[in-house]
Short mmCIF file of C-alpha atoms in Angstrom, two decimals:
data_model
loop_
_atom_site.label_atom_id
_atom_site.label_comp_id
_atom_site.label_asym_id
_atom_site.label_seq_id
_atom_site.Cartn_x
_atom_site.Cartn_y
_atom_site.Cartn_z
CA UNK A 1 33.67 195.93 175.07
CA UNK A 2 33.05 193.64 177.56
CA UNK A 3 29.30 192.74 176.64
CA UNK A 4 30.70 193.06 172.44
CA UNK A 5 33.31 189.95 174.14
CA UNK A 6 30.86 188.06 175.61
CA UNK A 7 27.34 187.98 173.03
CA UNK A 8 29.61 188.93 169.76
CA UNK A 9 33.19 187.14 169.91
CA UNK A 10 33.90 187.09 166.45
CA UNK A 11 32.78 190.93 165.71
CA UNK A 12 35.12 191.51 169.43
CA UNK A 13 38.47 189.68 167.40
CA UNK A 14 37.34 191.62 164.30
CA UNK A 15 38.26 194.96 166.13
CA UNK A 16 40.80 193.95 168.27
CA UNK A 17 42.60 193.17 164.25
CA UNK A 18 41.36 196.68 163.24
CA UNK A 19 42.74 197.95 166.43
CA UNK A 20 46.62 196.19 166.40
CA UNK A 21 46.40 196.64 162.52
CA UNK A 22 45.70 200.45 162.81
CA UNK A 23 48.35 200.98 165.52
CA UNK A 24 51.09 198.88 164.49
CA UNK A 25 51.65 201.18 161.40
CA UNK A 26 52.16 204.10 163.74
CA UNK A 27 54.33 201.74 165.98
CA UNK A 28 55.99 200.64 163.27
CA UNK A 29 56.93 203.86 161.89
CA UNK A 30 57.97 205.50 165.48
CA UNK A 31 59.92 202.53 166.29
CA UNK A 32 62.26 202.65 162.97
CA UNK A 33 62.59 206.48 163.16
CA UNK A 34 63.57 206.47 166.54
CA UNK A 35 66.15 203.40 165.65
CA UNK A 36 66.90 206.05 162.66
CA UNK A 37 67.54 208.93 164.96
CA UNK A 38 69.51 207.24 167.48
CA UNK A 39 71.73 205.39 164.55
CA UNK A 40 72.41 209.40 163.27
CA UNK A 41 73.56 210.35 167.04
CA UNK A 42 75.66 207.79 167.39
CA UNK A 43 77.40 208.04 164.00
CA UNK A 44 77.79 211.58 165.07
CA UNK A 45 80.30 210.66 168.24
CA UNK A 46 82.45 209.57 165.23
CA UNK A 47 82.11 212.63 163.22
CA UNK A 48 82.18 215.04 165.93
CA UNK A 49 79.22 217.21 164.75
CA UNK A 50 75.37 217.47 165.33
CA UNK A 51 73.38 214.90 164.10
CA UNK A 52 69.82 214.04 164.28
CA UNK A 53 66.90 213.19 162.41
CA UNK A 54 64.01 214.76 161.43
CA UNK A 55 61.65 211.99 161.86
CA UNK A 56 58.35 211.53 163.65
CA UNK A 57 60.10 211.29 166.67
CA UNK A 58 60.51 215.11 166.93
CA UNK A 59 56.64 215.68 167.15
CA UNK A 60 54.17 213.94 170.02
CA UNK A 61 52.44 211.22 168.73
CA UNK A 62 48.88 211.87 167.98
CA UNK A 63 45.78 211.40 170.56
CA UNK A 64 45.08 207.82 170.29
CA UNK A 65 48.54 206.91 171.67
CA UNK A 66 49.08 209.77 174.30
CA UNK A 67 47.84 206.94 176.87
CA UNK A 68 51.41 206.02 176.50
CA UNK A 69 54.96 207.64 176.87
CA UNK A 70 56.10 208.98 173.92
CA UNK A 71 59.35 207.58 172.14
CA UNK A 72 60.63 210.96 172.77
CA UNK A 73 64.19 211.96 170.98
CA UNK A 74 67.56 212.09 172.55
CA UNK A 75 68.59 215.27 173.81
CA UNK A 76 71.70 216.70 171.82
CA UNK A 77 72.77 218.72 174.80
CA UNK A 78 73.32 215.24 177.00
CA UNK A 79 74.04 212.88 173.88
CA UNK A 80 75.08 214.87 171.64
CA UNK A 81 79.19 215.01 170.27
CA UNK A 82 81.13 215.88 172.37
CA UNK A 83 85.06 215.44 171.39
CA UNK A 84 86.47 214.70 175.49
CA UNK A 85 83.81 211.77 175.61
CA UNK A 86 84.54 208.05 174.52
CA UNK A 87 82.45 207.06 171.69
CA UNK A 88 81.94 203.34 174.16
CA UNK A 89 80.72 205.51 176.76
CA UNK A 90 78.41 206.96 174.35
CA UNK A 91 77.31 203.97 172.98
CA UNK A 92 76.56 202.58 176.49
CA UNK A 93 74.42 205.70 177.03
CA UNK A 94 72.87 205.58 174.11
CA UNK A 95 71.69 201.99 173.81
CA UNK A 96 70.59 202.26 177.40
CA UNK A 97 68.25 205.15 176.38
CA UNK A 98 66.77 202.92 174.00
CA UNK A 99 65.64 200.18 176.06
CA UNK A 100 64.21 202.74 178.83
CA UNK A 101 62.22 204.63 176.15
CA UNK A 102 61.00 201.44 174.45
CA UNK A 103 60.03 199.80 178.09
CA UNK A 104 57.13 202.47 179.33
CA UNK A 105 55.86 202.16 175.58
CA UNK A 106 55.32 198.46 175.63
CA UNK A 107 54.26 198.19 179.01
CA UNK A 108 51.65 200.97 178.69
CA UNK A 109 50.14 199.68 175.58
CA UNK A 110 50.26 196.06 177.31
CA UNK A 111 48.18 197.37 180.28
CA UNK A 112 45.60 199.82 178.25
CA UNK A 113 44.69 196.67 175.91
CA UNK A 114 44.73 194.26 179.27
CA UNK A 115 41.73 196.87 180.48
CA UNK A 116 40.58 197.92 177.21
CA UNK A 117 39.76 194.78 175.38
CA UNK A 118 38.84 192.59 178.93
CA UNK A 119 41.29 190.68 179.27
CA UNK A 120 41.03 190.33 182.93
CA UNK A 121 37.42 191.16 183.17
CA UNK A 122 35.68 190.88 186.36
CA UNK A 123 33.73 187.39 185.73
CA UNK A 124 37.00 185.76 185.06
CA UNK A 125 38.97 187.15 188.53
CA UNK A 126 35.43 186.12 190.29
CA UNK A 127 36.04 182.39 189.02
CA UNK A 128 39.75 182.36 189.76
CA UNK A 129 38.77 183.26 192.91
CA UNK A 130 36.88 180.32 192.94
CA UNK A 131 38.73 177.57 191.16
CA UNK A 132 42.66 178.10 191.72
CA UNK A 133 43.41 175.69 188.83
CA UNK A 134 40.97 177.23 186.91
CA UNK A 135 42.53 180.97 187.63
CA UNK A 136 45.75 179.50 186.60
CA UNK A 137 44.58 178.07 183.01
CA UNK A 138 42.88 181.88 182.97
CA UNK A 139 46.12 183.47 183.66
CA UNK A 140 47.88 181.30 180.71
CA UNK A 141 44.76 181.86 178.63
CA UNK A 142 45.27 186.16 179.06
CA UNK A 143 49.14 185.86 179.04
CA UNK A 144 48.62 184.07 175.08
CA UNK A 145 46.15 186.84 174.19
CA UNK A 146 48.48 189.48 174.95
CA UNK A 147 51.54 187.78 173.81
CA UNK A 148 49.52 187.04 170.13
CA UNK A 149 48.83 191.06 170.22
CA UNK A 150 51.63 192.70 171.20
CA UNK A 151 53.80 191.27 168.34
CA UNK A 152 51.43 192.52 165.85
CA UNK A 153 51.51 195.70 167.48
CA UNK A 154 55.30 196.31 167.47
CA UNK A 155 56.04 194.27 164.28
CA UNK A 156 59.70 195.55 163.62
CA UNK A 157 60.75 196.05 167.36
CA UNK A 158 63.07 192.96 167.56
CA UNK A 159 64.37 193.31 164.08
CA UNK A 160 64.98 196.84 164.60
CA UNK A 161 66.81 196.70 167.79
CA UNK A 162 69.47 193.73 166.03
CA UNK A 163 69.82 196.60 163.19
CA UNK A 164 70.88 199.09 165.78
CA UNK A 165 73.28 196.03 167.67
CA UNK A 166 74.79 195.10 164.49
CA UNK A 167 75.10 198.60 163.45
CA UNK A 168 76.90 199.60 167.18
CA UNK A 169 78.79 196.68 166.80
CA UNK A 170 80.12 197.20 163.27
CA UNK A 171 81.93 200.80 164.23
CA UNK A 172 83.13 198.89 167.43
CA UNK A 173 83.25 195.21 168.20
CA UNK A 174 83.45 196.19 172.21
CA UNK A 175 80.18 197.72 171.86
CA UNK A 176 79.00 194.20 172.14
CA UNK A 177 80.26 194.28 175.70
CA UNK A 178 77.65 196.95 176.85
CA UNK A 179 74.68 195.58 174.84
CA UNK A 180 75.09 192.16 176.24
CA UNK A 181 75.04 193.60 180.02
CA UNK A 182 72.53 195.82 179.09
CA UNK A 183 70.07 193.43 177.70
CA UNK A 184 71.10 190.86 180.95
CA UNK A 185 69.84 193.98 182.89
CA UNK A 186 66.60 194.30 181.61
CA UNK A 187 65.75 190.83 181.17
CA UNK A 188 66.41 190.18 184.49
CA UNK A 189 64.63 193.28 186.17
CA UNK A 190 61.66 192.24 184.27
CA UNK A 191 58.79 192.03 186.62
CA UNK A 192 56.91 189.54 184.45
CA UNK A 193 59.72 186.92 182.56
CA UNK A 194 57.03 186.19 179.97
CA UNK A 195 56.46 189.24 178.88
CA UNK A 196 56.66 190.63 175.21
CA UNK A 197 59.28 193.16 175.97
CA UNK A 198 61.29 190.17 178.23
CA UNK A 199 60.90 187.74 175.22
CA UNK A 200 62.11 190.22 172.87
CA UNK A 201 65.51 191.52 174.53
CA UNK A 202 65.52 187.96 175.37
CA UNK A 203 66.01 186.81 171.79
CA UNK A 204 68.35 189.78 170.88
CA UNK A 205 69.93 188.43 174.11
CA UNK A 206 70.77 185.28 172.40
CA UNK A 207 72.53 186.96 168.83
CA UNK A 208 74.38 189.21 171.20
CA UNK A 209 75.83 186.07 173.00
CA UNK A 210 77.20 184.85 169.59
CA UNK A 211 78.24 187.90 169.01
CA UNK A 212 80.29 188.31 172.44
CA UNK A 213 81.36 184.32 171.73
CA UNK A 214 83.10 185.55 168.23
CA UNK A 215 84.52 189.31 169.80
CA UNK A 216 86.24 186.88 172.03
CA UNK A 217 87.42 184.21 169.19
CA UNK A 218 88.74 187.49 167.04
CA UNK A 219 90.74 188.73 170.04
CA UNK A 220 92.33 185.34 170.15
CA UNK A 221 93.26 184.92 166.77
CA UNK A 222 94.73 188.28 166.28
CA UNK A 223 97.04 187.28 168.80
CA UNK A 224 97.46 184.19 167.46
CA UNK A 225 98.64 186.27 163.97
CA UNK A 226 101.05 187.98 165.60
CA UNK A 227 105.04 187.82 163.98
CA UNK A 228 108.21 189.39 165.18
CA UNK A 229 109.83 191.50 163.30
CA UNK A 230 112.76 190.04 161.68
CA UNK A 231 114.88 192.70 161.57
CA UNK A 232 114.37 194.40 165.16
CA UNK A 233 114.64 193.89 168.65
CA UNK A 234 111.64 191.93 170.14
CA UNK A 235 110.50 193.89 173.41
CA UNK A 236 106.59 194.10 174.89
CA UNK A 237 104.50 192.47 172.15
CA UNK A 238 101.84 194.03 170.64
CA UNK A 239 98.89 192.01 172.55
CA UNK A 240 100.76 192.65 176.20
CA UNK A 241 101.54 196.25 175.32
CA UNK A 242 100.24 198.42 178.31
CA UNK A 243 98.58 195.76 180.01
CA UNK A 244 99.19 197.16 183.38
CA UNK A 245 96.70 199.73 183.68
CA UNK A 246 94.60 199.19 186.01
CA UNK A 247 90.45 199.00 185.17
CA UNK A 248 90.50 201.99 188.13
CA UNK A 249 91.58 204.61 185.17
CA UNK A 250 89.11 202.93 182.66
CA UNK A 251 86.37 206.07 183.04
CA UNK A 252 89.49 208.94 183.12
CA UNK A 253 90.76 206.90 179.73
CA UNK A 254 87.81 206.96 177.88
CA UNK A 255 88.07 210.38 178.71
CA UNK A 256 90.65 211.31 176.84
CA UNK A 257 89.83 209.09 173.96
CA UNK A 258 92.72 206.91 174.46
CA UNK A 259 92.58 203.96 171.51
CA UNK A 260 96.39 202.46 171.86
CA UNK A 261 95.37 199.92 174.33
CA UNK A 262 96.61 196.27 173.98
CA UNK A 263 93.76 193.49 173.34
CA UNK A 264 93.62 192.07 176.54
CA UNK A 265 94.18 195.02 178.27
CA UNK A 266 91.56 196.58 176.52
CA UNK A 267 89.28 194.02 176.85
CA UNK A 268 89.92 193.76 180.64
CA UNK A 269 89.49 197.42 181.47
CA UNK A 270 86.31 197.74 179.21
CA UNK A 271 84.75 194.65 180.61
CA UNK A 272 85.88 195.01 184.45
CA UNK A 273 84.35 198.45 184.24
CA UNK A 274 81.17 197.33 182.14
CA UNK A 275 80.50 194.32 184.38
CA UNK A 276 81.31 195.25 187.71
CA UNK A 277 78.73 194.16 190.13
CA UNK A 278 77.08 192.59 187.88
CA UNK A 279 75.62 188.92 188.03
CA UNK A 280 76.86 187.98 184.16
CA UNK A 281 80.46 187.08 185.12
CA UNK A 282 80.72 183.71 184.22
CA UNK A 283 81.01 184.29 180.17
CA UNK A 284 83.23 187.27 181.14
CA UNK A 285 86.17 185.28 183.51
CA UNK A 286 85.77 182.35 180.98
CA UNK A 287 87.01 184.90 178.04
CA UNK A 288 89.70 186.03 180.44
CA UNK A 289 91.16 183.04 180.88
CA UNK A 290 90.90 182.09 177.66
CA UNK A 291 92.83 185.10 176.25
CA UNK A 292 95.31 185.22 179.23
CA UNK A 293 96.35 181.86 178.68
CA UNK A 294 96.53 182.36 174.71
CA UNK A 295 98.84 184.89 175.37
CA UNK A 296 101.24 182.91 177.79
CA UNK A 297 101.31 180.06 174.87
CA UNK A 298 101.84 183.08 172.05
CA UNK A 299 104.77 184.65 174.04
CA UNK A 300 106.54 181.45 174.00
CA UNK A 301 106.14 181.18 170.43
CA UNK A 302 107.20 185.02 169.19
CA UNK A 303 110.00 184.32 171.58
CA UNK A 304 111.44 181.25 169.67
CA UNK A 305 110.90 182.81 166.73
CA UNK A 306 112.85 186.09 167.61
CA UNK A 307 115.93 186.75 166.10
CA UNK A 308 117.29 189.55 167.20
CA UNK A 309 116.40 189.61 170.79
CA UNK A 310 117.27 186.23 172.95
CA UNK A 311 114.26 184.49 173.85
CA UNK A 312 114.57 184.27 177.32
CA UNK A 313 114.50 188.12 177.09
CA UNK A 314 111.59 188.25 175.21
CA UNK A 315 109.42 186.05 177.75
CA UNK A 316 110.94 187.22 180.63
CA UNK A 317 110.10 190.97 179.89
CA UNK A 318 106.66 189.98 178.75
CA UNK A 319 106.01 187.38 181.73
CA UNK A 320 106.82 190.37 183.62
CA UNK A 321 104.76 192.89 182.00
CA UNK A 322 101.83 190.55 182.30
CA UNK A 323 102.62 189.54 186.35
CA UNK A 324 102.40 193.41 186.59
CA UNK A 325 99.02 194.09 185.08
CA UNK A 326 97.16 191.21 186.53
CA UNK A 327 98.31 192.33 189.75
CA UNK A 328 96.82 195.47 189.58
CA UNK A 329 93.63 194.38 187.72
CA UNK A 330 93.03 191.88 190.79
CA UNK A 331 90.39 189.79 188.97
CA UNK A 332 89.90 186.58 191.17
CA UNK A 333 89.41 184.29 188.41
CA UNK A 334 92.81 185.19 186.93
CA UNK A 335 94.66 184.50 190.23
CA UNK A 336 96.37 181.55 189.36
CA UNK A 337 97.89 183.05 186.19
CA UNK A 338 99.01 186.23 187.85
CA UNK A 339 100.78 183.65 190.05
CA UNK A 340 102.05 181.38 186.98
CA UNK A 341 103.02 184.76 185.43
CA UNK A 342 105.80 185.68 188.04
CA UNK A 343 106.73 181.94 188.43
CA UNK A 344 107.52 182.38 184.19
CA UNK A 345 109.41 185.78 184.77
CA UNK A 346 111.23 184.21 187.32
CA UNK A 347 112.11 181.10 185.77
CA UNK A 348 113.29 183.05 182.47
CA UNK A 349 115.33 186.34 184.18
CA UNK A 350 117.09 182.94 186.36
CA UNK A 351 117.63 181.48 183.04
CA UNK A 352 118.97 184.45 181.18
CA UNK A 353 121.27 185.51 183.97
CA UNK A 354 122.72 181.98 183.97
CA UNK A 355 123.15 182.10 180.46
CA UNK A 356 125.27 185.21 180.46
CA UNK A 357 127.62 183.86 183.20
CA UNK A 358 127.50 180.76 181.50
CA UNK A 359 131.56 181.17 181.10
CA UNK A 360 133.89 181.86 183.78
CA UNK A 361 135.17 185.32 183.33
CA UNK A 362 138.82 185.92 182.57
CA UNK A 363 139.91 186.64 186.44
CA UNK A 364 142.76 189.57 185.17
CA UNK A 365 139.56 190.90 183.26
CA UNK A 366 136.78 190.29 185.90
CA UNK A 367 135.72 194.00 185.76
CA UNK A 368 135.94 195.04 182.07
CA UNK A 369 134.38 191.56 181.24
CA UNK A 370 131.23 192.72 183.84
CA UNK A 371 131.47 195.99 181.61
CA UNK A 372 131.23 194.58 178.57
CA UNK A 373 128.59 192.38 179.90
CA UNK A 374 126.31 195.54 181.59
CA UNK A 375 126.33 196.57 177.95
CA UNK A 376 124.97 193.30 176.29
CA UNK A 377 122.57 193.32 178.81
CA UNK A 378 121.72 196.76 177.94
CA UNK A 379 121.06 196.09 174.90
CA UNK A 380 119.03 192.90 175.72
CA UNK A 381 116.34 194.84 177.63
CA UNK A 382 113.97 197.23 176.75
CA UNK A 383 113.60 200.60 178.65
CA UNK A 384 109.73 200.22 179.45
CA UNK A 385 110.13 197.46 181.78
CA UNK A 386 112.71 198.98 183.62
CA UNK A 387 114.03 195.26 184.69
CA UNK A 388 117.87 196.04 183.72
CA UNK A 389 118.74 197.18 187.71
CA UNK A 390 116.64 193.71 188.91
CA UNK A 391 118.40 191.58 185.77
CA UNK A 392 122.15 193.49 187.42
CA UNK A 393 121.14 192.61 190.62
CA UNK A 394 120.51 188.75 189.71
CA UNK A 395 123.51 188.66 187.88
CA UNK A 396 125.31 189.77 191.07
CA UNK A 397 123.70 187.19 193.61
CA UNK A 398 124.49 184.57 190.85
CA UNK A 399 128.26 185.73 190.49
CA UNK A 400 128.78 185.72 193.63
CA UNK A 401 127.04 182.03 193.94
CA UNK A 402 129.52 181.23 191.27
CA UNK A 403 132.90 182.58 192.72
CA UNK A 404 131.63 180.59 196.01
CA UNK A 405 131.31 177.48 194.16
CA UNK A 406 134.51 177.69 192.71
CA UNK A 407 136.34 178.82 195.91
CA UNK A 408 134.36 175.83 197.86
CA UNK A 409 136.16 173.23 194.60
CA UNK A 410 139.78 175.20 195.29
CA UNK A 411 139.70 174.36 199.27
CA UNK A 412 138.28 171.11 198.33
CA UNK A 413 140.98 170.30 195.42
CA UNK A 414 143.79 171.66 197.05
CA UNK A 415 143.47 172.29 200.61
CA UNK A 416 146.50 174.05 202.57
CA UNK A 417 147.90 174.80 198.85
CA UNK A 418 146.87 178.50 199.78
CA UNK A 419 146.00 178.68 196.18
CA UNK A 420 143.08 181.38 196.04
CA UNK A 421 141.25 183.71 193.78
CA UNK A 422 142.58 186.60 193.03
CA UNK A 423 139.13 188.96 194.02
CA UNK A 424 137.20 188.59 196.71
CA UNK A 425 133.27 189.27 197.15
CA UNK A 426 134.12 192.77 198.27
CA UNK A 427 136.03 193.33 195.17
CA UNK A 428 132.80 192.09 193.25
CA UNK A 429 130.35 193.92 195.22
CA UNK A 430 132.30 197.29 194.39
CA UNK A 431 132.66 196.36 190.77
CA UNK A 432 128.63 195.72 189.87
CA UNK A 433 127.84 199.17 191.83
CA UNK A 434 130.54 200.89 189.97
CA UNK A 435 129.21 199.97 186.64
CA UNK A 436 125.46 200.56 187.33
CA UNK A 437 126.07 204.03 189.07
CA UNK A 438 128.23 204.81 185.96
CA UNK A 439 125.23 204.15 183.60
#
């Protein structure tokens, strides 16, 4: 081959089109039935029964390509359904297969047509030895060769790989998640950047990005379509609904095939888990902060709009459902809206309580009016957030602020009068514990 190179150059590119011709119909086939087979399995994790496919990918492939690993098929004992196993986690699995059974392939049939057709044949390494600048241009010179080759060889490898994104990401838009750290991983622990194999997970690198870019814009705009209803009580909203737990139980949740997760919640748990350690956090803490500050703006909207729960209930329960969960999630980038969080709950349980006390009880009525007030209160709150002990307690301190102010204006207005109030702080103190011990 290497004399056919050097006396016969245009009989040496005749074979070497033989050669990629003849083997990229055999590529090409393997490489859609194995997309095939794998699309089967993981439409299977849906349907909870054995899948498969009966394609070339069961068999070895012939002779001529035994100098490379074979695009062997998933094991349905590993990969297979199996009903206490998230169909994400499977995905993840799945997809990861791929892209270490497609990487020996590539780089073996890289290397055997390096050697076989000469690429780096021994005259050439003697004068890049001898010219560095020369050995350079040589290097760029092989690098083109094999880059024009290995496309023809694996014609539908790029195109095939988007089908099997798309097709992940169609029966679950987090899927993108995993492919888009995946792909970051493979690129990256590329030994040569310029590679075919880099250049193609590089390019469904890009589509993926887009595709992460609009996951994120969806997330947002579903919360942004979010209404109250009317004609209930407003309490967690939908998109802050079990946004406490923590991306610790994210593996023990997929699991048990838990789906009722809020969107950012979700989102953070999936992610969190799917990107921790990694170096591709700069997209992900950009989409947090995007969708943790759509949500502050969209629970200040649902609560205006609420009608049957006050508004300063609504935010104040969901400021404090969302101080709670970013606490525990203890993403840095998120820190300052954890803190702005509790600042909101704060501001609107201060605001609510002053509201109800608003009015100067009735002092011949001071206890059944804080009765009758427990119960409003009661009602107010929702049982989930368990804030109607803290809201009690508040309402206490700011009683208490209240009967000082007015017993301060009574010594002030009409000092040695010995006109006074006709309860004192004691009295108060044992009238808010009555009432919460008797409820």
């Amino acid at each position: 081959m290497h004399w056919l190179k050097a006396v016969e150059p245009d009989s040496y590119l005749k074979l070497r089109k033989v050669y990629t011709s003849s083997l990229s119909k055999l590529y090409d086939r393997e490489v859609r039935d194995f997309i095939e087979s794998s699309k089967q399995k993981l439409a299977v994790v849906k349907q909870e029964k054995k899948g498969g496919s009966s394609s070339s990918l069961n068999r070895s492939l012939d002779s001529r390509t035994l100098k490379s690993p074979s695009l062997s098929t998933l094991d349905s004992d590993s990969h297979g359904s199996d009903p206490d196993v998230s169909g994400r986690l499977k995905f993840d699995q799945l997809f990861e297969h791929i892209l270490s059974e497609l990487a020996p392939v590539c780089w073996a049939e890289q290397e055997f047509c390096v050697e076989f057709f000469h690429l780096n044949d021994d005259s050439s390494q003697s004068d890049k030895q001898d010219t560095p600048k020369k050995g350079k241009n040589l290097e760029k010179e092989i690098n083109q060769e094999i880059r024009s080759m290995m496309p023809e060889l694996f014609p539908s490898l790029e195109s095939e790989l988007n089908n099997f994104i798309s097709f992940g990401i169609a029966i679950d838009s987090f899927n993108c998640l995993y492919v888009y750290l995946r792909l970051n991983q493979h690129v990256r622990s590329a030994e040569d950047t310029g590679s075919f194999l880099s250049k193609t997970y590089g390019s469904c690198l890009i589509k993926v990005k887009r595709s992460f870019d609009h996951f994120v814009e969806r997330q947002i705009q579903m919360i942004h379509d979010t209404r109250p209803n009317k004609t209930k009580k407003v309490n967690i909203l939908p998109f802050v609904h079990q946004f406490e737990l923590v991306r610790f139980f994210f593996i023990s949740l997929c699991l048990c095939g838990m789906k009722s997760f809020g969107i950012f919640q979700e989102f953070a748990q999936q992610a969190e888990s799917i990107f921790k350690g990694s170096e591709h956090r700069a997209a992900l803490d950009k989409a947090y902060i995007q969708i943790v500050s759509t949500v502050f703006e969209e629970i200040g909207r649902v609560a205006m709009e609420s009608q049957k729960t006050p508004g300063a209930v609504v935010m104040m329960e969901n400021y404090h459902h969302m101080f709670s969960a970013l606490s525990q999630l203890k993403i840095n980038s998120l820190e300052n809206l954890r803190k702005e969080a509790k600042l909101r709950y704060q501001e609107k349980r201060e605001a609510y309580v002053t509201s109800c006390l608003g009015t100067p009880l009735e002092k011949l009525h001071v206890k059944k009016g804080l009765e009758l007030l427990y119960k409003k209160v009661d009602k107010h709150l929702c049982e989930e957030e368990n804030l109607l002990q803290v809201v009690w307690h508040s309402m206490q301190d700011e009683f208490i602020k209240q009967y000082k102010h007015f017993d301060m204006m009574i010594k002030r207005c009409y000092p040695d009068s010995g006109i006074t109030l006709e309860f004192g702080i004691s009295d108060l103190l044992s009238y808010f514990s009555d009432i919460a011990q008797s409820h």
